[in-house]
XYZ file of C-alpha atoms in Angstrom:
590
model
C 28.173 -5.594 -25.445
C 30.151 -5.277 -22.134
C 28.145 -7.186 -19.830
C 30.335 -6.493 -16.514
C 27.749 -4.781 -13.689
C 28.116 -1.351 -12.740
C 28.879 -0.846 -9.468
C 28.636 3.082 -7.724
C 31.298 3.811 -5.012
C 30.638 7.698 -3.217
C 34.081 8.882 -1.527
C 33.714 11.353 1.280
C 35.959 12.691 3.998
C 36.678 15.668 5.587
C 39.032 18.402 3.839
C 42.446 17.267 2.994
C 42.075 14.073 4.121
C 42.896 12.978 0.471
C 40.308 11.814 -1.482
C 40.969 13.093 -4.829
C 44.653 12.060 -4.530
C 43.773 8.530 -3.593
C 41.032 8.391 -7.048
C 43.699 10.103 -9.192
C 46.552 7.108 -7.281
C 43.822 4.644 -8.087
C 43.064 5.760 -12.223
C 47.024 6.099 -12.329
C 47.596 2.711 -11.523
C 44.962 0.972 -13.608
C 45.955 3.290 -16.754
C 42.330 4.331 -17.020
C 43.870 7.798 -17.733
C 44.603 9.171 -21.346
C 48.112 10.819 -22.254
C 46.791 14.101 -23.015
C 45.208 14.395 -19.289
C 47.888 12.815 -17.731
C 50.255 15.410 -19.689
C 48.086 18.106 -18.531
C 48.262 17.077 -15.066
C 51.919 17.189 -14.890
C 52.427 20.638 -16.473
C 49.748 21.985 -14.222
C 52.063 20.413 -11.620
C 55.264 22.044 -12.593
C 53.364 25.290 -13.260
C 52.313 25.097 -8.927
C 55.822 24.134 -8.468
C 54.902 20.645 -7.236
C 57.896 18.100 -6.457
C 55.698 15.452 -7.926
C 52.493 14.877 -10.107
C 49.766 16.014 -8.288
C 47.335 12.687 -8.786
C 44.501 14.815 -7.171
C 44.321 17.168 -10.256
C 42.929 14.144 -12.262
C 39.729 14.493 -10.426
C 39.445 18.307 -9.753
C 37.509 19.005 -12.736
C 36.701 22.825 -11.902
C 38.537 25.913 -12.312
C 37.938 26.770 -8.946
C 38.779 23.613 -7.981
C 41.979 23.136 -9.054
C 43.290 27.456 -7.988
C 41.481 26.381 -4.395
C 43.102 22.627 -4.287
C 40.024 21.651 -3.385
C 36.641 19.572 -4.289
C 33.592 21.640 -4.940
C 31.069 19.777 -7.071
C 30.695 15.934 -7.366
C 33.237 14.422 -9.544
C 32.414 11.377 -11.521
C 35.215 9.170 -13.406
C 34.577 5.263 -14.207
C 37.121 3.068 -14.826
C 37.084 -1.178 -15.475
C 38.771 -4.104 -13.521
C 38.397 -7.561 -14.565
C 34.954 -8.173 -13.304
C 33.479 -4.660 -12.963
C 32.881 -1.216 -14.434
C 33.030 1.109 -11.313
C 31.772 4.882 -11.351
C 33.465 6.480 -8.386
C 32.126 9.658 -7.355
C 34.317 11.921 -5.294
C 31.883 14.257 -3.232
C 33.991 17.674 -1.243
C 35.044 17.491 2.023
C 33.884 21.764 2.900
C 30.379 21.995 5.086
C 29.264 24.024 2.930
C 29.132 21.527 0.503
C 27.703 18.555 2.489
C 24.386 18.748 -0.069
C 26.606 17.121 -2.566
C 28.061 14.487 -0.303
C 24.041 13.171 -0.358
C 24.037 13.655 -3.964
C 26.807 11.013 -4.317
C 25.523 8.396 -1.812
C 22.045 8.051 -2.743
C 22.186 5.605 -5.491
C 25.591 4.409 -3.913
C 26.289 0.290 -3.899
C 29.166 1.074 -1.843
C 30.798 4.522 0.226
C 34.530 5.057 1.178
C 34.561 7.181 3.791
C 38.444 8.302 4.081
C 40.199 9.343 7.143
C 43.615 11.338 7.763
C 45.483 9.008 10.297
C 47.258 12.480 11.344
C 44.650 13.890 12.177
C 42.261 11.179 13.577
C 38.471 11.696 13.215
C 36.648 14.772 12.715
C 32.989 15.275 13.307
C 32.619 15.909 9.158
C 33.909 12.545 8.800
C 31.278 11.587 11.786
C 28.800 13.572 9.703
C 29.689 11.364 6.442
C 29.112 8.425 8.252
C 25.622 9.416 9.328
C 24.422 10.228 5.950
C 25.576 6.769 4.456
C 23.559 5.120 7.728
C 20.857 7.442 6.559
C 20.888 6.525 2.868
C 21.305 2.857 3.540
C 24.849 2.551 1.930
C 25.027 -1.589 1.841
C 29.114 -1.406 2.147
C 31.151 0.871 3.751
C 34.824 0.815 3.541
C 36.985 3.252 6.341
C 40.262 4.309 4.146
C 42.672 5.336 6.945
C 44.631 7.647 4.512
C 48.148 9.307 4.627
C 49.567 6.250 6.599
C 52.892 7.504 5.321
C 52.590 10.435 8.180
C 52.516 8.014 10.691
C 55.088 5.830 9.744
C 52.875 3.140 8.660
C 51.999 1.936 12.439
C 49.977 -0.416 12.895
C 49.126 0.884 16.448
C 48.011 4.303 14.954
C 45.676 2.638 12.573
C 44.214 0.563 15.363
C 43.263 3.170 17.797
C 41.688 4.897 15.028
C 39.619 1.938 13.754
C 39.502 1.428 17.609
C 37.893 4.576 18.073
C 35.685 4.881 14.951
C 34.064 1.836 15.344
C 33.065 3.526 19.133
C 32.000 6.676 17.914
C 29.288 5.368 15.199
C 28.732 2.039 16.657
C 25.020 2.805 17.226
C 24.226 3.359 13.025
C 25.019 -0.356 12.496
C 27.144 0.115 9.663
C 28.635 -2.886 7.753
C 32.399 -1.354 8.031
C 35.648 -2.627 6.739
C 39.187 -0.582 7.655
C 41.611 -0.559 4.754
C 45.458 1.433 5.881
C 46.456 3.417 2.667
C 48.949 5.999 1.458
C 47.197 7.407 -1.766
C 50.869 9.533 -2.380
C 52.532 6.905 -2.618
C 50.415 3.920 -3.502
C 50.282 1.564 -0.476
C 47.918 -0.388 -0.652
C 45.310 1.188 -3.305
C 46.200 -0.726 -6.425
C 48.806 -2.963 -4.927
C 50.367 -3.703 -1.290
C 53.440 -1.695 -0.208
C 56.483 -3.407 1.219
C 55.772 -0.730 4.284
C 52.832 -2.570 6.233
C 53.195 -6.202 6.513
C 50.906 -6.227 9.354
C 47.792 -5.404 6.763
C 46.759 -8.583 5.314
C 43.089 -7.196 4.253
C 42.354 -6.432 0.685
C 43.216 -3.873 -1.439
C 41.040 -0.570 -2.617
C 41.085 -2.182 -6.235
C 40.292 -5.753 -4.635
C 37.561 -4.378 -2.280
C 36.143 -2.784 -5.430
C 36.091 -5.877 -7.266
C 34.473 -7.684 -4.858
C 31.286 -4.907 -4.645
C 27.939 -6.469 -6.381
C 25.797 -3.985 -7.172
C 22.858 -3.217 -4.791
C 19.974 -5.030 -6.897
C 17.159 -3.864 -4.245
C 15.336 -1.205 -6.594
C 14.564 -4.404 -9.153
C 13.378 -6.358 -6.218
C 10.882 -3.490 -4.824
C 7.402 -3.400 -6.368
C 7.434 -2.122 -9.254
C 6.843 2.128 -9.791
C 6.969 3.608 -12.922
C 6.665 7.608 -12.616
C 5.069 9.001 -16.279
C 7.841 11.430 -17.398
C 5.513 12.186 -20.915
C 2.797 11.031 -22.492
C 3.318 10.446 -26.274
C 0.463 10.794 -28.974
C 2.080 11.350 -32.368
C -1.267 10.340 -33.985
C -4.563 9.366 -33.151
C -3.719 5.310 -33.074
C -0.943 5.600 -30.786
C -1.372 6.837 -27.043
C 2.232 5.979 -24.920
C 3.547 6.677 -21.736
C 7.539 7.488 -21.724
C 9.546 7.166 -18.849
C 11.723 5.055 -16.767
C 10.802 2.538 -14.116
C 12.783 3.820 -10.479
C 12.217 0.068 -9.288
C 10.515 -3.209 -9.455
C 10.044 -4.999 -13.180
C 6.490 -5.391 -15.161
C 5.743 -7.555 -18.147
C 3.427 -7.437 -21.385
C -0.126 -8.303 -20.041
C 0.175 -7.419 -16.058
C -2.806 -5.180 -14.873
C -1.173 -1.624 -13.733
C -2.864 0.917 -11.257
C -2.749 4.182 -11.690
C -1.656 6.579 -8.491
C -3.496 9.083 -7.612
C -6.650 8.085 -9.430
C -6.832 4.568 -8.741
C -7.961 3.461 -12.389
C -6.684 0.272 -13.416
C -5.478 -1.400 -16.989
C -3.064 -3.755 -18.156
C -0.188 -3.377 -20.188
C -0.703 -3.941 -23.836
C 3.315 -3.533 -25.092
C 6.822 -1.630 -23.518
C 8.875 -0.402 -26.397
C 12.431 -0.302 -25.320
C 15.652 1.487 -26.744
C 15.977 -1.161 -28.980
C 12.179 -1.988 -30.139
C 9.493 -4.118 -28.216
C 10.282 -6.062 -25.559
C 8.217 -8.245 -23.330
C 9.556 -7.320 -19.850
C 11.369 -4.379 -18.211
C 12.933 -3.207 -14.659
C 14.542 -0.493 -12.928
C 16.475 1.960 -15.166
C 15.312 0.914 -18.359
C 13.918 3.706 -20.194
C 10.689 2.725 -21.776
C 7.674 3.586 -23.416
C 4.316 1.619 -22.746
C 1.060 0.978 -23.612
C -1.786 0.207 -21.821
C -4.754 -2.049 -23.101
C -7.498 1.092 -22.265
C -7.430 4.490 -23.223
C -6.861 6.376 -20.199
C -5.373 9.894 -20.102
C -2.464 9.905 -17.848
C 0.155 12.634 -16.969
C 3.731 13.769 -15.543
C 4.005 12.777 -12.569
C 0.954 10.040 -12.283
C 2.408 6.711 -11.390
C 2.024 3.459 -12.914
C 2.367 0.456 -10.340
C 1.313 -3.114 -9.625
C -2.975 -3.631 -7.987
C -1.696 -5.869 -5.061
C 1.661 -3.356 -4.607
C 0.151 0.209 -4.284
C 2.267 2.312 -2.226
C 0.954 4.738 0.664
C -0.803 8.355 -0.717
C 0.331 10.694 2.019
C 0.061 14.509 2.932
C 1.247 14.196 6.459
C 5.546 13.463 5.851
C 7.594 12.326 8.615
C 11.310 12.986 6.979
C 14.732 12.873 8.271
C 16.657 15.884 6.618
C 20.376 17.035 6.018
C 20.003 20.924 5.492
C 22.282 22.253 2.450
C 20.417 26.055 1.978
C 21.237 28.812 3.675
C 17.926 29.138 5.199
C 17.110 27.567 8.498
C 13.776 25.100 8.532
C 11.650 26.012 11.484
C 7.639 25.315 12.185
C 5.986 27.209 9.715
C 8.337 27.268 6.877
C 6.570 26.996 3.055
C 8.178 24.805 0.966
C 7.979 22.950 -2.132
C 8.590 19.052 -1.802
C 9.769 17.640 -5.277
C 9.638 13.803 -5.269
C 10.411 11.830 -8.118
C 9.028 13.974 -11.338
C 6.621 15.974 -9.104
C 6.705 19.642 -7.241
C 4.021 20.446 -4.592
C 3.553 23.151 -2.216
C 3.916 21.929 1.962
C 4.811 23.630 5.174
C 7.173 22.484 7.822
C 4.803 21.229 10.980
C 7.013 21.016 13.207
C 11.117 20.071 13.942
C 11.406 16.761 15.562
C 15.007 16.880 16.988
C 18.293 17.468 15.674
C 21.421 15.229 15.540
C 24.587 16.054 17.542
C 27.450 14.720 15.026
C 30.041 14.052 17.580
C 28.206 12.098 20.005
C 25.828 10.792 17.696
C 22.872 11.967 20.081
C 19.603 13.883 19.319
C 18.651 16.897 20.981
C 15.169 19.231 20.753
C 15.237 21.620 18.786
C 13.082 24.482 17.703
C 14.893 24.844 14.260
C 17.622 23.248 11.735
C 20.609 25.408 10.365
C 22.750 24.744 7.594
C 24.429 21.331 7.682
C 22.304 20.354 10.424
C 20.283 17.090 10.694
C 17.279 16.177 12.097
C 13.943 14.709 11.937
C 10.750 16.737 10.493
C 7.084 16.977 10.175
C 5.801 17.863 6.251
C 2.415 18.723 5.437
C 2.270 18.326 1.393
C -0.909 20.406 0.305
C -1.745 17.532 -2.220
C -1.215 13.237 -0.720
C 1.800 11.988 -2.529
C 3.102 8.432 -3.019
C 5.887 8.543 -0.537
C 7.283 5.483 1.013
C 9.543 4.976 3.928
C 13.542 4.984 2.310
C 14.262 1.721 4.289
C 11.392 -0.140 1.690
C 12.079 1.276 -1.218
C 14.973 4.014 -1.945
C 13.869 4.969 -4.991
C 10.562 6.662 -3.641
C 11.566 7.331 -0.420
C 13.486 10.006 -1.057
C 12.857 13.833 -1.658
C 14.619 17.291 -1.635
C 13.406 20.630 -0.379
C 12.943 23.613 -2.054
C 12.307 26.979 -1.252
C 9.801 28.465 -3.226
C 10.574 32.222 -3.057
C 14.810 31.836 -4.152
C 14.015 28.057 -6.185
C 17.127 27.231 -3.565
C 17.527 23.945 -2.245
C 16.703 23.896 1.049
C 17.334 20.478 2.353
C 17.279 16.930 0.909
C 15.524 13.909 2.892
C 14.211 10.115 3.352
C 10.654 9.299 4.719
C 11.489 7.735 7.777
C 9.562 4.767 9.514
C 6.892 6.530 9.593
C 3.009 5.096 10.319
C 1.463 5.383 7.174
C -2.393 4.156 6.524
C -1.839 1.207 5.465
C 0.098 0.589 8.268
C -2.882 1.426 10.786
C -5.054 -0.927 9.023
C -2.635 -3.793 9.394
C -2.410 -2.979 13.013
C -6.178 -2.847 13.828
C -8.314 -5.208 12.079
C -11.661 -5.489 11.925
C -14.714 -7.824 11.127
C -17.222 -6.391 8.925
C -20.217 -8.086 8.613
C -22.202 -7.499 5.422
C -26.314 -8.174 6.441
C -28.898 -8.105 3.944
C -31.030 -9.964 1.330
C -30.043 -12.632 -0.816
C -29.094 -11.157 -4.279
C -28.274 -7.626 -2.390
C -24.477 -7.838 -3.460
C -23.124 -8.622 -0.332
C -20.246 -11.590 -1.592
C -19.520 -9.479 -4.981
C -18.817 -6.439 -2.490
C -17.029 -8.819 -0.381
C -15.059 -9.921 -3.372
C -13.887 -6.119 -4.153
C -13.253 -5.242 -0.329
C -10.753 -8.249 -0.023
C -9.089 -6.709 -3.171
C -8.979 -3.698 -1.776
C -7.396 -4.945 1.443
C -5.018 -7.434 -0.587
C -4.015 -4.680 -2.916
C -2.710 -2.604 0.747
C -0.654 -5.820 1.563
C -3.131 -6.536 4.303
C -4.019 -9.730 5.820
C -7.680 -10.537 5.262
C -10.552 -12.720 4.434
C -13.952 -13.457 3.345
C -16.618 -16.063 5.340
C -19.194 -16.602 3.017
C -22.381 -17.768 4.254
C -22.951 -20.030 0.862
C -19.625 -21.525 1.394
C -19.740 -21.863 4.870
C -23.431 -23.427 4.194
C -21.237 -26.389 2.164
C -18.705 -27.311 4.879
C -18.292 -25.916 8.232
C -22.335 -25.637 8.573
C -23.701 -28.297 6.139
C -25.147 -30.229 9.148
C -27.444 -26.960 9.687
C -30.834 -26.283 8.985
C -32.545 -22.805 7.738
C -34.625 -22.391 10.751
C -34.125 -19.988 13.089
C -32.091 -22.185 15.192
C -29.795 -23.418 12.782
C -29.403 -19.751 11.398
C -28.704 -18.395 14.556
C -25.890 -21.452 15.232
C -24.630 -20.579 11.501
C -23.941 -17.039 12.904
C -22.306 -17.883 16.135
C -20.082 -20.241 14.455
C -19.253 -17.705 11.815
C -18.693 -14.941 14.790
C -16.369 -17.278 16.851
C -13.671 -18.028 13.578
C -14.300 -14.079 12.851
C -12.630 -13.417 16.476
C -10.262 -16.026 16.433
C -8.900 -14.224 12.675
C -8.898 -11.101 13.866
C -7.425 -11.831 16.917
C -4.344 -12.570 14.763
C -4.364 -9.516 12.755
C -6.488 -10.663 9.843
C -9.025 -8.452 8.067
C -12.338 -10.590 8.201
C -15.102 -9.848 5.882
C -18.136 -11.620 6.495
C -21.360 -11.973 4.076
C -24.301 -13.879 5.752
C -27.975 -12.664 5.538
C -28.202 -12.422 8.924
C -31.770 -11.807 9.138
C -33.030 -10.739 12.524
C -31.347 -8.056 14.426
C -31.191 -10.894 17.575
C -28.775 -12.644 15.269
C -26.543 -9.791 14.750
C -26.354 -8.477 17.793
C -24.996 -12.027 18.896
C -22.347 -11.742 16.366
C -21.734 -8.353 17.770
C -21.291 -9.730 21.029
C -18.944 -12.204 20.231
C -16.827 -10.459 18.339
C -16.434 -7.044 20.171
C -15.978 -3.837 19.596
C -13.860 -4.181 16.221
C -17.574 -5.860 14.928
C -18.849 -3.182 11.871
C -22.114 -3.706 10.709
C -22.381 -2.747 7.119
C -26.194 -3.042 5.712
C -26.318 -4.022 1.959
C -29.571 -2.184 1.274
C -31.589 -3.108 -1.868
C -35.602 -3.453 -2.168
C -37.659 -6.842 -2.278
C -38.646 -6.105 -6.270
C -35.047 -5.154 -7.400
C -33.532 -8.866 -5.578
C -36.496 -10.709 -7.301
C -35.909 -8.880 -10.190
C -31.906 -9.657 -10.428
C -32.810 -12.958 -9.004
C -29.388 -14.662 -10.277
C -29.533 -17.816 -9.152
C -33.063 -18.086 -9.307
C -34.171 -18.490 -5.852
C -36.916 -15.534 -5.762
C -38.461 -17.528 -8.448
C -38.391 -20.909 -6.575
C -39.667 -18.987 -3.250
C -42.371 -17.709 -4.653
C -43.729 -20.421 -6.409
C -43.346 -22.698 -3.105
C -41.140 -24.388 -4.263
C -38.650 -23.310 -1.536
C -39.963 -22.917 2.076
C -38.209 -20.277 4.696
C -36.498 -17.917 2.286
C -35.869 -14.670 3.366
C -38.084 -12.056 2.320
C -40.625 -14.167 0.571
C -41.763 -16.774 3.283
C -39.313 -15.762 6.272
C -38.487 -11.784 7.693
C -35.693 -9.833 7.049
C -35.442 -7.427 10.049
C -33.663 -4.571 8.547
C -31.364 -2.611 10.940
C -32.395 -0.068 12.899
C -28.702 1.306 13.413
C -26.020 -0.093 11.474
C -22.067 1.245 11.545
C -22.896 2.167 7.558
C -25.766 1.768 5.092
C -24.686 0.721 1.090
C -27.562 0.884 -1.416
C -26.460 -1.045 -4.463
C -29.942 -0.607 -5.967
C -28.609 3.146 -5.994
C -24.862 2.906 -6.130
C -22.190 0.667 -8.448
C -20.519 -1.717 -7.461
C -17.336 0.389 -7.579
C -18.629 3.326 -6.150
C -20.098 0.757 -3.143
C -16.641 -0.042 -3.095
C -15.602 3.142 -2.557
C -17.870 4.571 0.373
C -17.303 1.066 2.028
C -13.457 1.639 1.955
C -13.849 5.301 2.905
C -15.544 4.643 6.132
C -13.241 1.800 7.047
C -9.937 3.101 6.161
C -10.263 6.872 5.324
């Protein structure tokens, strides 16, 4: 089994600047190209009247292409070194065909973005360099081609680096500037007599030095359901692959949209059962309950759920021939789902050759700029800078089935994101044995499972250290309560999610917790009757109370003063405990 990582490598340039003669150079001088091709290429070479073997035919895979001497589609070809198996994909040069240019880069580890040092810098090759900023390319290397034009001066290369580095300066890019003749082979596979002054690597030593981007296993982990597979009634699996993140036998799994959780029970891989699996493998699991699930549902960690949105902030690269304007229907397909949206509104658009962004009421072909989506069903898109597997989507047009645009969910202030930023204190009031800590419990879950900072004060807890030197008279309940409101503020004050659960018995006492704490204070009332508490009675305190055993107990020999107008009533005499959960988290987060 080879056991050398793939790495991906997208070349783009303008036209002519040369890419698929410097691929065909580099295959040629690695012999990673059979006889019979090679033998091809060289009659199709003397058939054109060519002086020489035309390298670039090695990668011009079309008919078209090759009568045209030019790229249309993306052409893949992989070839080994040493210490890596590299897939290069050549993307074309043409405007027209930018839309496959994005194709190429978005699983990228690495882009070559090729220049003609005759020509200097055109705003396609500006354009290029965008879209790998865009797509988060981790390497870039700048090929200053056709050096042999110039007469392999070093001054000519410099102003152009020179000037590149100026012109795109503000995307940040992680550049390296390589001088190359792809004709005649300076510096692709091995250095030329003809520049001295280079002392950089090589194309085939840059390449070996790639590692392949390893962020999609590091993301949580999102595995889209491609099919569900019954073949009889003892076996119920879920085939698909996982776009990022890793899982093993036994984890609990939540399902988006619905929300229902399991764990897994086995993954079968290609090669029979395994216990773990990652990004790319393709899979088929099994989940401990038997819950129906279907194309397109998503399988992902509790305490890693991503963002369910229907409002879509995306940057776009438009490819149809069809201009996006406010208004537009379209269909948004993300990951192994379709659904129907409308354009909201067009941000700005991006001027390639200053690199500035301009109003604008509409985007043409080839043009890029930033967009409002509004998806008619919430999907589980996440910004392309967290995770680029699920950040990313195309656009569709759902009259021709033409693809309108493709896109990345840019940084974009998603719900989760305005709970993190505005925190609250939710105090949970009502009588012992109501269900205020078990609700408690669940709403820290809830919070945790959103990556949000929070927190439960229990009074019981609080009862065994902070406040053991209190009494359960009225003063020491009241003290218990400002205590419990001051650390409340301090939490929040620092972005921390505080759920309290205290009794909280007279309406006196809450309002001074109210007061304390401010206006992000929510009063949520735990309603459940007198009989049903005794009756649950679960540590046996009802019992004790109303025996006399235990003096001052709320409800039996002390008041409970219920609220007159709390921020939200839950009746758990009436309710779950999941669908308490539920209205809680509704009126707190939406």
């Amino acid at each position: 089994m080879d056991t050398r990582p793939i790495v991906r490598v997208v070349v783009a340039g303008s036209v002519d600047d040369g890419k698929s003669t410097l691929l065909g150079r580099l295959l040629f001088d690695t012999d990673s190209i059979l006889d019979d091709q090679l033998s091809a290429v060289r009659r199709a070479s003397d058939a054109s009247g060519e002086e020489a073997t035309n390298l670039a035919l090695l990668t011009d895979g079309l008919r078209a292409e090759r009568a045209q001497k030019i790229t249309i589609d993306v052409a893949y070809r992989h070839f080994s070194t040493s210490r890596r198996r590299i897939l290069l994909a050549d993307t074309p040069g043409h405007e027209q065909y930018t839309r496959n240019m994005l194709t190429g880069a978005s699983t990228a580890d690495a882009a070559i973005l090729l220049l003609d040092a005759s020509r200097g810098i055109t705003e396609q090759s500006l354009r290029h360099a965008y879209i790998t900023a865009m797509l988060l390319v981790p390497r870039v290397l700048v090929a200053v081609n056709k050096m042999d034009l110039v007469g392999f001066d070093e001054a000519a290369f410099g102003a152009i680096v020179e000037q590149f580095r100026a012109q795109v300066g503000s995307l940040h890019l992680p550049l390296t500037f390589l001088p190359v003749s792809a004709r005649e082979g300076d510096n692709v596979a091995a250095r030329g007599e003809r520049m001295p002054w280079y002392r950089g690597p090589t194309l085939l030593e840059y390449l070996d030095e790639i590692t392949p981007n390893e962020s999609a296993v590091a993301a949580p982990f999102r595995f889209p359901i491609q099919l569900a597979i019954r073949p009889n009634a003892s076996f119920r699996g879920y085939a698909g692959t996982p776009v990022s993140g890793s899982i093993s036998v036994g984890e609990p799994v939540r399902v988006i949209p619905s929300g229902v959780t399991s764990r897994i029970a086995a993954i079968h891989g290609t090669s029979g059962s395994v216990e773990r699996c990652e990004a790319g493998d393709a899979i088929v699991v099994e989940l401990e309950d038997e819950i129906g699930l279907h194309r397109g549902d998503m399988l992902v960690r509790p305490r890693e759920v991503p963002s369910v949105l229907s409002q879509i902030d995306l940057e776009v690269c438009v490819t149809g021939g069809t201009e996006l304007r406010a208004g537009k229907r379209v269909l948004i397909r993300h990951l192994l789902s379709e659904v129907p949206a409308q354009v909201a509104a067009v941000r700005d658009r991006l001027e390639p050759g200053t690199m500035e962004r301009g109003a604008a009421d509409s985007l043409q072909t080839n043009d890029i700029g930033r967009i409002e989506l509004r998806a008619a069903v919430a999907m589980p898109i996440e910004p392309f800078r967290s995770n680029r597997s699920t950040g990313g989507v195309v656009l569709i047009d759902p009259a021709t089935n033409e693809i309108l645009a493709a896109g990345v969910a840019t940084g974009i202030e998603t719900p989760n994101d305005i709970v993190r930023e505005h925190p609250r204190v939710v105090w949970l009031t009502g009588l012992s044995g109501a269900g205020k800590s078990t609700l408690s419990k669940m709403m820290v879950e809830e919070l945790q499972a959103r990556n949000v900072p929070c927190v439960i004060l229990d009074g019981d807890d609080l009862r065994s250290g902070l406040n053991r030197d209190l009494g359960f008279d009225e003063a020491g309940r009241t003290e218990n309560i400002r205590r419990t409101a001051e650390i409340a503020r301090l939490l929040a004050s620092q972005g921390v999610w505080v759920v309290c659960a205290l009794i909280s018995p007279l309406a006196s006492q809450r309002e001074l917790a109210r007061s304390i704490v401010g206006e992000i204070f929510v009063e949520a009332y735990i309603r459940c009757s007198l009989d049903e508490v005794a009756r649950r009675d679960p540590k046996g305190l009802y019992r004790r109370a109303m025996s006399g055993e235990l003096r001052s107990f709320t409800g039996i020999s002390s008041p409970y003063e219920v609220p007159d107008a709390p921020d939200i009533v839950i009746d758990t005499e009436m309710l779950t405990p999941s669908e308490c959960l539920r209205r809680l988290t509704s009126f707190l987060i939406g």
